[in-house]
Coordinates of C-alpha atoms in Angstrom, one line a residue:
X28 CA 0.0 0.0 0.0
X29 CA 1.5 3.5 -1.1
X30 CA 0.4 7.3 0.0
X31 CA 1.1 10.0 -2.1
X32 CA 1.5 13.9 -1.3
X33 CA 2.4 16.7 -4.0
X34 CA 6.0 17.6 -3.8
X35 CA 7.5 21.1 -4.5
X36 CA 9.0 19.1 -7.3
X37 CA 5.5 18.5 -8.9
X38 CA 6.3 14.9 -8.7
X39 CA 4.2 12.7 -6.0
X40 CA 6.3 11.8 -2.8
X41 CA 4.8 8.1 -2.2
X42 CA 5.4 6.1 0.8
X43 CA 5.2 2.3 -0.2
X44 CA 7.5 -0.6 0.6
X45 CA 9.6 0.2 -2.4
X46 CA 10.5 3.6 -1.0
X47 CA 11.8 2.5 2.6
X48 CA 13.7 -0.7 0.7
X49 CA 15.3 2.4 -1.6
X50 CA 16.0 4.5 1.5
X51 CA 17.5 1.6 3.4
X52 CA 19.7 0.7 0.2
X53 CA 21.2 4.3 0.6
X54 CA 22.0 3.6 4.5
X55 CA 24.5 0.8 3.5
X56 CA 27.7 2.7 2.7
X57 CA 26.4 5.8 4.8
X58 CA 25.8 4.5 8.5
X59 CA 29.1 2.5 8.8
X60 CA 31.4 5.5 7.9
X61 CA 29.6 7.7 10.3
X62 CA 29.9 5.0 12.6
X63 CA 33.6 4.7 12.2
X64 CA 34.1 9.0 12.3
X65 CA 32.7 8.9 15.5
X66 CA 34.4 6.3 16.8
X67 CA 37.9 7.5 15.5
X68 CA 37.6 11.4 15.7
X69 CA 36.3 13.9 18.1
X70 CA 33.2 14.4 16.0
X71 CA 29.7 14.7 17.7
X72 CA 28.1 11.3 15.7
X73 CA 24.5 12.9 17.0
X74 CA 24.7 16.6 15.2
X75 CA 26.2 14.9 12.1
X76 CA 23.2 12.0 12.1
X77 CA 20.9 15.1 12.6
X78 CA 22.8 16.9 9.5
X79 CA 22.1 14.1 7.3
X80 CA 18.3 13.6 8.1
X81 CA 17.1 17.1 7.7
X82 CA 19.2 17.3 4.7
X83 CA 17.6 13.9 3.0
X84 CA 14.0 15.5 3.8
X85 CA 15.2 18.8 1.8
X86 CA 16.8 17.8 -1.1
X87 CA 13.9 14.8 -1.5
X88 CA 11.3 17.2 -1.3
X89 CA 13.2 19.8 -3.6
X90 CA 14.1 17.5 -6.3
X91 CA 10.9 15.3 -5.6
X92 CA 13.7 12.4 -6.5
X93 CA 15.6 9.8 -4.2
X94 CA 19.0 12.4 -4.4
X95 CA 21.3 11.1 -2.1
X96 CA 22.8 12.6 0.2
X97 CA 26.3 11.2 1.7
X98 CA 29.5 11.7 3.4
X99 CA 31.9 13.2 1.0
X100 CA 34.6 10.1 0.9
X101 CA 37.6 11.3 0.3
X102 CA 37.2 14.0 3.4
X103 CA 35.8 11.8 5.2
X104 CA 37.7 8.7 4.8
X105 CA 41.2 11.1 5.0
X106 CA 39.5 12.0 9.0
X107 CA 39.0 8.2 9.7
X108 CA 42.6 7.0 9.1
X109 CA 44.0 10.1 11.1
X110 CA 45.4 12.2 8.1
X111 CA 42.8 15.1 8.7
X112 CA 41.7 16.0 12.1
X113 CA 38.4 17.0 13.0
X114 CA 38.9 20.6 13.2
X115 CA 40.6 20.0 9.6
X116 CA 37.6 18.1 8.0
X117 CA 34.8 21.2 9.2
X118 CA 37.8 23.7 7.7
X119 CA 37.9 21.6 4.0
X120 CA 34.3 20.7 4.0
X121 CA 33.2 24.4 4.1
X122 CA 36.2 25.4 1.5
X123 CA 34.5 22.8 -0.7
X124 CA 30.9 23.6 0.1
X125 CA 32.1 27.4 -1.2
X126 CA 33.7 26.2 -4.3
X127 CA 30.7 24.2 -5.4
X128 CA 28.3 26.9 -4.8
X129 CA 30.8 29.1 -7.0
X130 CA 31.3 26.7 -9.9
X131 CA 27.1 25.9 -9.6
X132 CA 26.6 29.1 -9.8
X133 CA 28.7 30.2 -12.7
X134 CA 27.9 27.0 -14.7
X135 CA 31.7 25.6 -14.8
X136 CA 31.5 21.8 -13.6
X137 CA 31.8 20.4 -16.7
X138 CA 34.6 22.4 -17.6
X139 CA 36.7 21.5 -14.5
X140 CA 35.7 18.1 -14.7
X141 CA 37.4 17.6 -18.4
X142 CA 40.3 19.6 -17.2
X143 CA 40.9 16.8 -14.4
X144 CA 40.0 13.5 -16.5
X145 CA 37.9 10.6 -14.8
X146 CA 41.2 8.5 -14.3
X147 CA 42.5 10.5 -11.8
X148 CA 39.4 11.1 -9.9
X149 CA 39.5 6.9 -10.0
X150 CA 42.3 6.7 -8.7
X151 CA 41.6 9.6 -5.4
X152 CA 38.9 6.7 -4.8
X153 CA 41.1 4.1 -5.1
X154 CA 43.9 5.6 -2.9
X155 CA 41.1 5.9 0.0
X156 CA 40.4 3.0 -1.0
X157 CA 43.7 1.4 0.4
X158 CA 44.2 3.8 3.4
X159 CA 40.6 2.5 4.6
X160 CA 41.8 -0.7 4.2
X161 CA 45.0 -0.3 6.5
X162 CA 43.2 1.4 8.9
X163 CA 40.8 -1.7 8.9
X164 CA 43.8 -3.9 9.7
X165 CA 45.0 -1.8 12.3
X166 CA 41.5 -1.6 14.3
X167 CA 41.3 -5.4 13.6
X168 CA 44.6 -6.9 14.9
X169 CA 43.2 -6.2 18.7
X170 CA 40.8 -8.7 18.5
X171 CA 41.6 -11.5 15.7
X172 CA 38.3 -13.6 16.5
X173 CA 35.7 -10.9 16.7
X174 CA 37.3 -9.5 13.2
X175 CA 37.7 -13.2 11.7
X176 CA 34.1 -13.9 13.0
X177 CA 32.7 -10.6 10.8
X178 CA 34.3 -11.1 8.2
X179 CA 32.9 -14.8 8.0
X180 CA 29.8 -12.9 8.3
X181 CA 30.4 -10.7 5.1
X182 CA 31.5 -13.7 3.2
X183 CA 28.6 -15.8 4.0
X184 CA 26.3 -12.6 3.2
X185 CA 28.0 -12.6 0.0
X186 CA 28.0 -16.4 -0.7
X187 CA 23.8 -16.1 -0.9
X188 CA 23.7 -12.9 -2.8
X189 CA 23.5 -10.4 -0.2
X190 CA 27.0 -8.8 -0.1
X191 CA 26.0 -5.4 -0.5
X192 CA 23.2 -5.6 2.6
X193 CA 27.0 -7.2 4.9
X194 CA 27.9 -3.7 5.8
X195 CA 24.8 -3.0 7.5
X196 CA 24.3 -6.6 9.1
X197 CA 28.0 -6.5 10.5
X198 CA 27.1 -2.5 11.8
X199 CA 24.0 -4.5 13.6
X200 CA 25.7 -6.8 15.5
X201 CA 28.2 -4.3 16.8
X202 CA 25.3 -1.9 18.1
X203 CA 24.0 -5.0 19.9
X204 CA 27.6 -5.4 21.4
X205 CA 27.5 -1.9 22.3
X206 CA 24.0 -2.0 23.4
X207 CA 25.1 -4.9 25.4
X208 CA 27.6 -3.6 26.9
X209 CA 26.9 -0.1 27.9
X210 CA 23.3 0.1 27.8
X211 CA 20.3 1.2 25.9
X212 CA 21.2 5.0 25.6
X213 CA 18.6 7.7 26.8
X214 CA 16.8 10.1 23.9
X215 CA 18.7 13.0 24.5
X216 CA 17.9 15.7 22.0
X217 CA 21.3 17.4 20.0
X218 CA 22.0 20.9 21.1
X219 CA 22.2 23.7 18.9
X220 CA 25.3 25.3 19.2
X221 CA 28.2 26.7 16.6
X222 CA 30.9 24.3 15.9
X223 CA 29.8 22.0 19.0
X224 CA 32.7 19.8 18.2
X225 CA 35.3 22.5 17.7
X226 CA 36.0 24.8 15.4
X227 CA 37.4 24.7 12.1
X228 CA 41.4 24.7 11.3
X229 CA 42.7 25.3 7.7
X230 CA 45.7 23.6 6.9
X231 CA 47.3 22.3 4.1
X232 CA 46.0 18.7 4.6
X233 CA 42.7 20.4 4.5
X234 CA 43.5 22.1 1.4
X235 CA 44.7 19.1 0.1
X236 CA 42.4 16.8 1.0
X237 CA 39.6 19.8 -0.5
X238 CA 41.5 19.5 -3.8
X239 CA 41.2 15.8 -3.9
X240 CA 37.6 15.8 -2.8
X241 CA 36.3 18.0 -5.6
X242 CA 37.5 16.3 -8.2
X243 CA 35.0 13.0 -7.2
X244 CA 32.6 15.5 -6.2
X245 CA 32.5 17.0 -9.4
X246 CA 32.9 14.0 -11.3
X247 CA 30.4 11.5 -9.1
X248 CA 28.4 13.2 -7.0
X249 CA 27.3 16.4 -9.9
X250 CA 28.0 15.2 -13.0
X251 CA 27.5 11.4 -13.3
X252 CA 24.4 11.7 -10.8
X253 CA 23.0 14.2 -13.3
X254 CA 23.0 11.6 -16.4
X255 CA 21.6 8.8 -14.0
X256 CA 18.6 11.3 -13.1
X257 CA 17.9 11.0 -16.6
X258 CA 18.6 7.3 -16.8
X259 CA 16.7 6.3 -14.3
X260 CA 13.9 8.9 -13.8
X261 CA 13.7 11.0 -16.8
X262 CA 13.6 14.1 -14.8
X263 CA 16.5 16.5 -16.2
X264 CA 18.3 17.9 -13.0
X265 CA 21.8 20.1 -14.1
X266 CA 25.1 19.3 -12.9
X267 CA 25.5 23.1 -12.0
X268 CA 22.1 22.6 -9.8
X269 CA 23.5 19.8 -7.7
X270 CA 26.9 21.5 -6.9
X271 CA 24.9 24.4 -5.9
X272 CA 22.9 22.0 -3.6
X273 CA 25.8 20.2 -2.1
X274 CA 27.3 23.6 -1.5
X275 CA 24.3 25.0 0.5
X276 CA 24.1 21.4 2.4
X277 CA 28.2 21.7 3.0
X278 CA 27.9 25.1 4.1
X279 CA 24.9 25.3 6.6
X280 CA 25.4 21.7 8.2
X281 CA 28.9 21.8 8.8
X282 CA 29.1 25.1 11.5
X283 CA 26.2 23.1 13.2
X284 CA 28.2 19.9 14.1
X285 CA 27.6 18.7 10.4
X286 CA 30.1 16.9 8.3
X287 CA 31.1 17.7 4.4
X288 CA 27.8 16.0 2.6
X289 CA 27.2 15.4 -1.4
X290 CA 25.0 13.7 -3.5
X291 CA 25.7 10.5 -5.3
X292 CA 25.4 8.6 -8.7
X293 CA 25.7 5.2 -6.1
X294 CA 23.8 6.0 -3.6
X295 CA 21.0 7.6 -6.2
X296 CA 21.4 3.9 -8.5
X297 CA 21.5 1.7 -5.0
X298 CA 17.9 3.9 -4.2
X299 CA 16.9 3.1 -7.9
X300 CA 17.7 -0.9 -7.6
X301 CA 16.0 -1.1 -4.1
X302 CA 13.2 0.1 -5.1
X303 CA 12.9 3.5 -4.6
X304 CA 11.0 6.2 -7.5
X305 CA 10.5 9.3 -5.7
X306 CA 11.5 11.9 -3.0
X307 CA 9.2 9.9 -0.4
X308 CA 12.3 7.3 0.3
X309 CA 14.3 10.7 1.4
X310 CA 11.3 11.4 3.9
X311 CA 11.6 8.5 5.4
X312 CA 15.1 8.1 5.8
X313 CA 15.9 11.3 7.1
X314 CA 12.9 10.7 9.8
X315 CA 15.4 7.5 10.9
X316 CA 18.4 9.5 10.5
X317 CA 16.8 11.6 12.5
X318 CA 15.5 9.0 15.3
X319 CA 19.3 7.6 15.2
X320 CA 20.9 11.4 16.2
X321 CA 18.5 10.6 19.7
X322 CA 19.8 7.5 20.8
X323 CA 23.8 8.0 19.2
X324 CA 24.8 8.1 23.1
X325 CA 28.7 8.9 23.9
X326 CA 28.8 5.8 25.5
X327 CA 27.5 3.1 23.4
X328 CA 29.5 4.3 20.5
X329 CA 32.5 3.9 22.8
X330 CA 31.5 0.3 23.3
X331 CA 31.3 -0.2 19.8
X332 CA 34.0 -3.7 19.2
X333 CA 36.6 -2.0 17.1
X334 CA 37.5 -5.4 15.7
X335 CA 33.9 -5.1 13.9
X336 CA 34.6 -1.1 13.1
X337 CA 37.7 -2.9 11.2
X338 CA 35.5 -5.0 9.2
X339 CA 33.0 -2.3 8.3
X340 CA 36.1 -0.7 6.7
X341 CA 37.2 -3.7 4.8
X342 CA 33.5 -3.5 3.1
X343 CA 33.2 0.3 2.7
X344 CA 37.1 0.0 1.3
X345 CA 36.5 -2.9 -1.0
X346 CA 33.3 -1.1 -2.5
X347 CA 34.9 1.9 -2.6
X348 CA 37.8 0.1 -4.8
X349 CA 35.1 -1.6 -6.9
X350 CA 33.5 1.8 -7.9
X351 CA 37.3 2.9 -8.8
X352 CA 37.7 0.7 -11.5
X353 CA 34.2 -0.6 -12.6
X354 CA 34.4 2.3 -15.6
X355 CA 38.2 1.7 -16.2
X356 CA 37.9 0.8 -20.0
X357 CA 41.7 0.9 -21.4
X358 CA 45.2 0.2 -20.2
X359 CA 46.2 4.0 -19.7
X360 CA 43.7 4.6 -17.3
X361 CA 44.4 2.1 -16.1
X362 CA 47.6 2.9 -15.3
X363 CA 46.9 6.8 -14.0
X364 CA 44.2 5.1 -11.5
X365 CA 46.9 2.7 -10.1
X366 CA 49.5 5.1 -10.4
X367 CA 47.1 7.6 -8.2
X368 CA 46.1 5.4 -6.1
X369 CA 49.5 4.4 -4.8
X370 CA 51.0 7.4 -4.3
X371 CA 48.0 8.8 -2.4
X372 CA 48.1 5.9 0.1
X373 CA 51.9 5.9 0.8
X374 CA 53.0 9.9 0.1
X375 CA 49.8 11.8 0.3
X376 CA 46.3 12.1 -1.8
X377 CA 46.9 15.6 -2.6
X378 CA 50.3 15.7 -4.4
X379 CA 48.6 11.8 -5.8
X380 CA 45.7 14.0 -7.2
X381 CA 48.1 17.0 -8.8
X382 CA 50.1 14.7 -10.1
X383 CA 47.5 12.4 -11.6
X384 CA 46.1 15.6 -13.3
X385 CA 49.3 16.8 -14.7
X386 CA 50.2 13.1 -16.0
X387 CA 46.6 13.2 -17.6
X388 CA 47.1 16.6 -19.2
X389 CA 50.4 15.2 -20.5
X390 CA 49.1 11.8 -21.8
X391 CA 45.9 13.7 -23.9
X392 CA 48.4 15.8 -25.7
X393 CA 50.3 13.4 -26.7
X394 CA 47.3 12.2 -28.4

């Protein structure tokens, strides 16, 4: 049984089975990286839960689509693994958010994302690809049988055909653990206050990481999301439009206790194959993003088993490395999305990402 409302959109919100499935399909790469900032940085996990649900509800009722709405990766990821603190991560989220809003506004994503070629931005997802994987290793060698016992978890998962649903079963049996352990957490309602987790600190990490970032923003999260809005749901939505969005979303969340948001072509296609057709499955999960930032106590997410945290990586990480090179169509780029991927895991994603996009430049005029 579905109910339908008018959207701002002109395009009915409905709320069936097929849009919570859609809005769950979304939650799979999203909850277990929140999980894992809050449990490796000084960020408050319930003002960043409460970013992301009133930020589904507006971009689902604006667009009257399933838009997605996750944590930008790269930033995010970079804050995980230690290489950005959290004062660092607000300072390049909100230098993003200002850049998008800029290059929305003045119509010039496509431009900068031909300037920076598609192999490169590959291979910025491929190097936080690997640091999320030794990071996994690290949380995991402190308790070898709670990591070996998830992980048999995520391969039986995958075994029966459910290996994208393993990141959120493996995230629900370490909230039991941490239920278990430290108690059902009281409702406590976020409080509203500026930069309740500290305040923002540029630095060049952040301006490197920022660098990095918008290049799979612009590539992903604007451009490819744009086609797939066609695709999928033959509703026209602009590039320039969803920089603009993620801009306003990076910008207001982020002094609140937010963290750096965008949209996504996965997210928007993993809404798509669940099930979801309209702006309704962003209602309803921002209403349980929303419960979540209640009951995301201090204390349970310290009893979280880090062993587990470990494995959640190893699945985010190894879809993450999937996405990389799914496009990958010829031996060059290949190449540049190895090549960028290395470096940024073992000297630093930045210089990986300027380098990457001076060894494209090179390569296309040689052409």
């Amino acid at each position: 049984m579905a109910y339908s409302v008018e959207s701002r959109a002109d395009r009915d919100l409905e709320f069936s089975a097929g849009e919570l499935t859609g809005a769950l399909g979304d939650s799979v790469t999203v909850l277990p990286l929140l999980v894992a900032l809050g449990a490796t940085t000084s960020v408050s996990l319930p003002h960043v839960l409460l970013g992301f649900g009133v930020f589904q509800i507006i971009w689902g009722l604006h667009y009257g689509l399933p838009i997605s709405v996750e944590p930008m990766k790269a930033l995010v990821g970079l804050a995980i693994v230690g290489a950005l603190s959290y004062a660092e991560l607000a300072a390049a989220g909100l230098l993003a958010g200002g850049v998008l809003l800029v290059v929305g506004r003045l119509g010039l994503v496509g431009r900068l994302q031909r300037i920076v070629g598609e192999p490169v931005i590959r291979g910025v997802q491929f190097a936080v690809a690997l640091l999320l994987l030794e990071a996994a290793v690290d949380l995991s060698v402190g308790n070898p049988p709670i990591a070996a016992a998830g992980l048999a978890v995520v391969g039986l998962l995958a075994l029966v055909g459910h290996a994208r649903t393993s990141a959120l079963v493996v995230l629900g049996l370490g909230a039991v653990a941490a239920v278990t352990a430290a108690g059902v957490p009281t409702p406590t309602v976020p409080a509203l206050a500026v930069f309740p987790a500290g305040r923002p600190a540029l630095s060049a990490a952040a301006i490197e990481g920022t660098v990095a970032q918008l290049g799979m923003t612009i590539g992903n999260a604007a451009i490819a999301t744009a086609l797939l809005c066609g695709d999928l749901y033959d509703r026209e939505v602009s590039a320039d439009a969803l920089s603009r969005s993620m801009g306003v979303t990076c910008l207001a969340a982020i002094p609140l206790g937010g963290v750096p948001m965008c949209h996504g072509s996965g997210g928007l296609a993993g809404k798509y194959a669940f099930g979801a057709r309209t702006g309704g499955a962003n209602v309803l999960l921002g209403v349980g993003y929303l419960a979540l930032a209640l009951v995301a106590a201090g204390a349970a997410l310290a009893a979280f088993p880090m062993a587990l945290l470990g494995v959640l990586l190893v699945v985010v990480g190894g879809q993450l490395a999937r996405a990389a090179f799914d496009p990958v169509s010829d031996r060059r780029s290949l190449a540049l999305v190895v090549g960028v991927g290395a470096v940024g895991a073992v000297v630093n994603v930045g210089v990986a990402f300027v380098a990457g996009a001076v060894a494209f430049w090179l390569l296309s005029r040689m052409e």
